[in-house]
PDB file of C-alpha atoms in Angstrom:
ATOM      1  CA  UNK A 184       0.000   0.000   0.000  1.00  0.00           C
ATOM      2  CA  UNK A 185       1.978   2.965  -1.251  1.00  0.00           C
ATOM      3  CA  UNK A 186       1.051   6.305  -2.673  1.00  0.00           C
ATOM      4  CA  UNK A 187       0.801   6.618  -6.461  1.00  0.00           C
ATOM      5  CA  UNK A 188       3.447   9.351  -6.370  1.00  0.00           C
ATOM      6  CA  UNK A 189       6.021   7.076  -4.780  1.00  0.00           C
ATOM      7  CA  UNK A 190       9.234   7.435  -6.839  1.00  0.00           C
ATOM      8  CA  UNK A 191       9.891   3.685  -6.779  1.00  0.00           C
ATOM      9  CA  UNK A 192       6.495   2.935  -8.290  1.00  0.00           C
ATOM     10  CA  UNK A 193       7.069   5.546 -10.992  1.00  0.00           C
ATOM     11  CA  UNK A 194      10.446   3.981 -11.816  1.00  0.00           C
ATOM     12  CA  UNK A 195       8.987   0.481 -12.050  1.00  0.00           C
ATOM     13  CA  UNK A 196       6.111   1.712 -14.251  1.00  0.00           C
ATOM     14  CA  UNK A 197       8.583   3.441 -16.574  1.00  0.00           C
ATOM     15  CA  UNK A 198      10.601   0.221 -16.808  1.00  0.00           C
ATOM     16  CA  UNK A 199       7.413  -1.754 -17.528  1.00  0.00           C
ATOM     17  CA  UNK A 200       6.502   0.714 -20.283  1.00  0.00           C
ATOM     18  CA  UNK A 201       9.982   0.399 -21.817  1.00  0.00           C
ATOM     19  CA  UNK A 202       9.749  -3.411 -21.810  1.00  0.00           C
ATOM     20  CA  UNK A 203       6.267  -3.296 -23.351  1.00  0.00           C
ATOM     21  CA  UNK A 204       7.449  -0.886 -26.039  1.00  0.00           C
ATOM     22  CA  UNK A 205      10.412  -3.119 -26.877  1.00  0.00           C
ATOM     23  CA  UNK A 206       8.179  -6.193 -27.079  1.00  0.00           C
ATOM     24  CA  UNK A 207       5.748  -4.371 -29.340  1.00  0.00           C
ATOM     25  CA  UNK A 208       8.569  -3.368 -31.692  1.00  0.00           C
ATOM     26  CA  UNK A 209      10.048  -6.876 -31.727  1.00  0.00           C
ATOM     27  CA  UNK A 210       7.036  -9.179 -31.951  1.00  0.00           C
ATOM     28  CA  UNK A 211       4.219  -9.572 -34.413  1.00  0.00           C
ATOM     29  CA  UNK A 212       0.957  -7.848 -33.423  1.00  0.00           C
ATOM     30  CA  UNK A 213      -0.584 -11.249 -32.702  1.00  0.00           C
ATOM     31  CA  UNK A 214       2.240 -12.376 -30.385  1.00  0.00           C
ATOM     32  CA  UNK A 215       2.281  -8.993 -28.649  1.00  0.00           C
ATOM     33  CA  UNK A 216      -1.464  -9.238 -28.003  1.00  0.00           C
ATOM     34  CA  UNK A 217      -0.926 -12.675 -26.447  1.00  0.00           C
ATOM     35  CA  UNK A 218       1.773 -11.344 -24.127  1.00  0.00           C
ATOM     36  CA  UNK A 219      -0.236  -8.272 -23.118  1.00  0.00           C
ATOM     37  CA  UNK A 220      -2.938 -10.372 -21.528  1.00  0.00           C
ATOM     38  CA  UNK A 221      -0.360 -11.981 -19.221  1.00  0.00           C
ATOM     39  CA  UNK A 222       1.553  -8.866 -18.229  1.00  0.00           C
ATOM     40  CA  UNK A 223      -1.292  -6.437 -17.553  1.00  0.00           C
ATOM     41  CA  UNK A 224      -1.442  -5.024 -14.018  1.00  0.00           C
ATOM     42  CA  UNK A 225      -4.775  -6.771 -13.448  1.00  0.00           C
ATOM     43  CA  UNK A 226      -3.150 -10.182 -13.892  1.00  0.00           C
ATOM     44  CA  UNK A 227       0.125  -9.380 -12.189  1.00  0.00           C
ATOM     45  CA  UNK A 228      -1.172  -7.702  -9.042  1.00  0.00           C
ATOM     46  CA  UNK A 229      -3.926 -10.110  -8.026  1.00  0.00           C
ATOM     47  CA  UNK A 230      -4.093 -10.191  -4.252  1.00  0.00           C
ATOM     48  CA  UNK A 231      -1.343 -12.398  -2.826  1.00  0.00           C
ATOM     49  CA  UNK A 232      -0.699 -14.017  -6.200  1.00  0.00           C
ATOM     50  CA  UNK A 233       3.061 -13.788  -5.878  1.00  0.00           C
ATOM     51  CA  UNK A 234       3.345 -13.912  -2.110  1.00  0.00           C
ATOM     52  CA  UNK A 235       5.853 -16.658  -1.372  1.00  0.00           C
ATOM     53  CA  UNK A 236       6.631 -17.040  -5.106  1.00  0.00           C
ATOM     54  CA  UNK A 237       9.500 -19.445  -5.680  1.00  0.00           C
ATOM     55  CA  UNK A 238      11.976 -17.231  -7.506  1.00  0.00           C
ATOM     56  CA  UNK A 239      13.984 -20.323  -8.411  1.00  0.00           C
ATOM     57  CA  UNK A 240      11.262 -20.951 -11.024  1.00  0.00           C
ATOM     58  CA  UNK A 241      12.115 -17.617 -12.622  1.00  0.00           C
ATOM     59  CA  UNK A 242      15.788 -18.630 -12.604  1.00  0.00           C
ATOM     60  CA  UNK A 243      14.895 -21.925 -14.276  1.00  0.00           C
ATOM     61  CA  UNK A 244      12.914 -20.146 -17.001  1.00  0.00           C
ATOM     62  CA  UNK A 245      15.733 -17.634 -17.518  1.00  0.00           C
ATOM     63  CA  UNK A 246      18.277 -20.433 -18.002  1.00  0.00           C
ATOM     64  CA  UNK A 247      16.040 -22.170 -20.546  1.00  0.00           C
ATOM     65  CA  UNK A 248      15.463 -18.873 -22.362  1.00  0.00           C
ATOM     66  CA  UNK A 249      19.167 -17.944 -22.461  1.00  0.00           C
ATOM     67  CA  UNK A 250      20.045 -21.328 -23.967  1.00  0.00           C
ATOM     68  CA  UNK A 251      17.735 -20.739 -26.965  1.00  0.00           C
ATOM     69  CA  UNK A 252      18.866 -19.095 -30.172  1.00  0.00           C
ATOM     70  CA  UNK A 253      17.234 -15.795 -31.189  1.00  0.00           C
ATOM     71  CA  UNK A 254      14.512 -17.185 -33.497  1.00  0.00           C
ATOM     72  CA  UNK A 255      13.488 -19.724 -30.863  1.00  0.00           C
ATOM     73  CA  UNK A 256      13.417 -17.001 -28.192  1.00  0.00           C
ATOM     74  CA  UNK A 257      11.102 -14.865 -30.323  1.00  0.00           C
ATOM     75  CA  UNK A 258       8.872 -17.850 -31.003  1.00  0.00           C
ATOM     76  CA  UNK A 259       8.632 -18.814 -27.321  1.00  0.00           C
ATOM     77  CA  UNK A 260       8.475 -15.388 -25.686  1.00  0.00           C
ATOM     78  CA  UNK A 261       4.688 -15.422 -25.299  1.00  0.00           C
ATOM     79  CA  UNK A 262       4.865 -18.907 -23.762  1.00  0.00           C
ATOM     80  CA  UNK A 263       7.412 -17.704 -21.192  1.00  0.00           C
ATOM     81  CA  UNK A 264       5.261 -14.651 -20.400  1.00  0.00           C
ATOM     82  CA  UNK A 265       2.302 -16.961 -19.861  1.00  0.00           C
ATOM     83  CA  UNK A 266       4.354 -19.155 -17.523  1.00  0.00           C
ATOM     84  CA  UNK A 267       5.291 -16.108 -15.476  1.00  0.00           C
ATOM     85  CA  UNK A 268       1.729 -14.803 -15.452  1.00  0.00           C
ATOM     86  CA  UNK A 269       0.055 -18.045 -14.456  1.00  0.00           C
ATOM     87  CA  UNK A 270       1.037 -20.389 -11.682  1.00  0.00           C
ATOM     88  CA  UNK A 271       0.663 -23.656 -13.580  1.00  0.00           C
ATOM     89  CA  UNK A 272       1.624 -27.298 -13.150  1.00  0.00           C
ATOM     90  CA  UNK A 273       5.205 -26.667 -14.343  1.00  0.00           C
ATOM     91  CA  UNK A 274       5.648 -24.116 -11.548  1.00  0.00           C
ATOM     92  CA  UNK A 275       4.180 -26.447  -8.964  1.00  0.00           C
TER      93      UNK A 275
END
């Protein structure tokens, strides 16, 4: 519970906007639309959704992503965004 004018929140929002802009420039409109539904604030900030989140899962996804070549990364980016946005069986 912080104030909307909190400098940290503004910094994070600016970073989020930069990432979204980069994704939009890089991906097809269809792929970008898929990713947007997983990274919208409504999905990300559900009450307690990430409380106790196992960050090792993020590390695991990062390692898999880094090991892919560029075309495979672009092809799988929306899948990785979905995995981060939904706590699924792979996470569990």
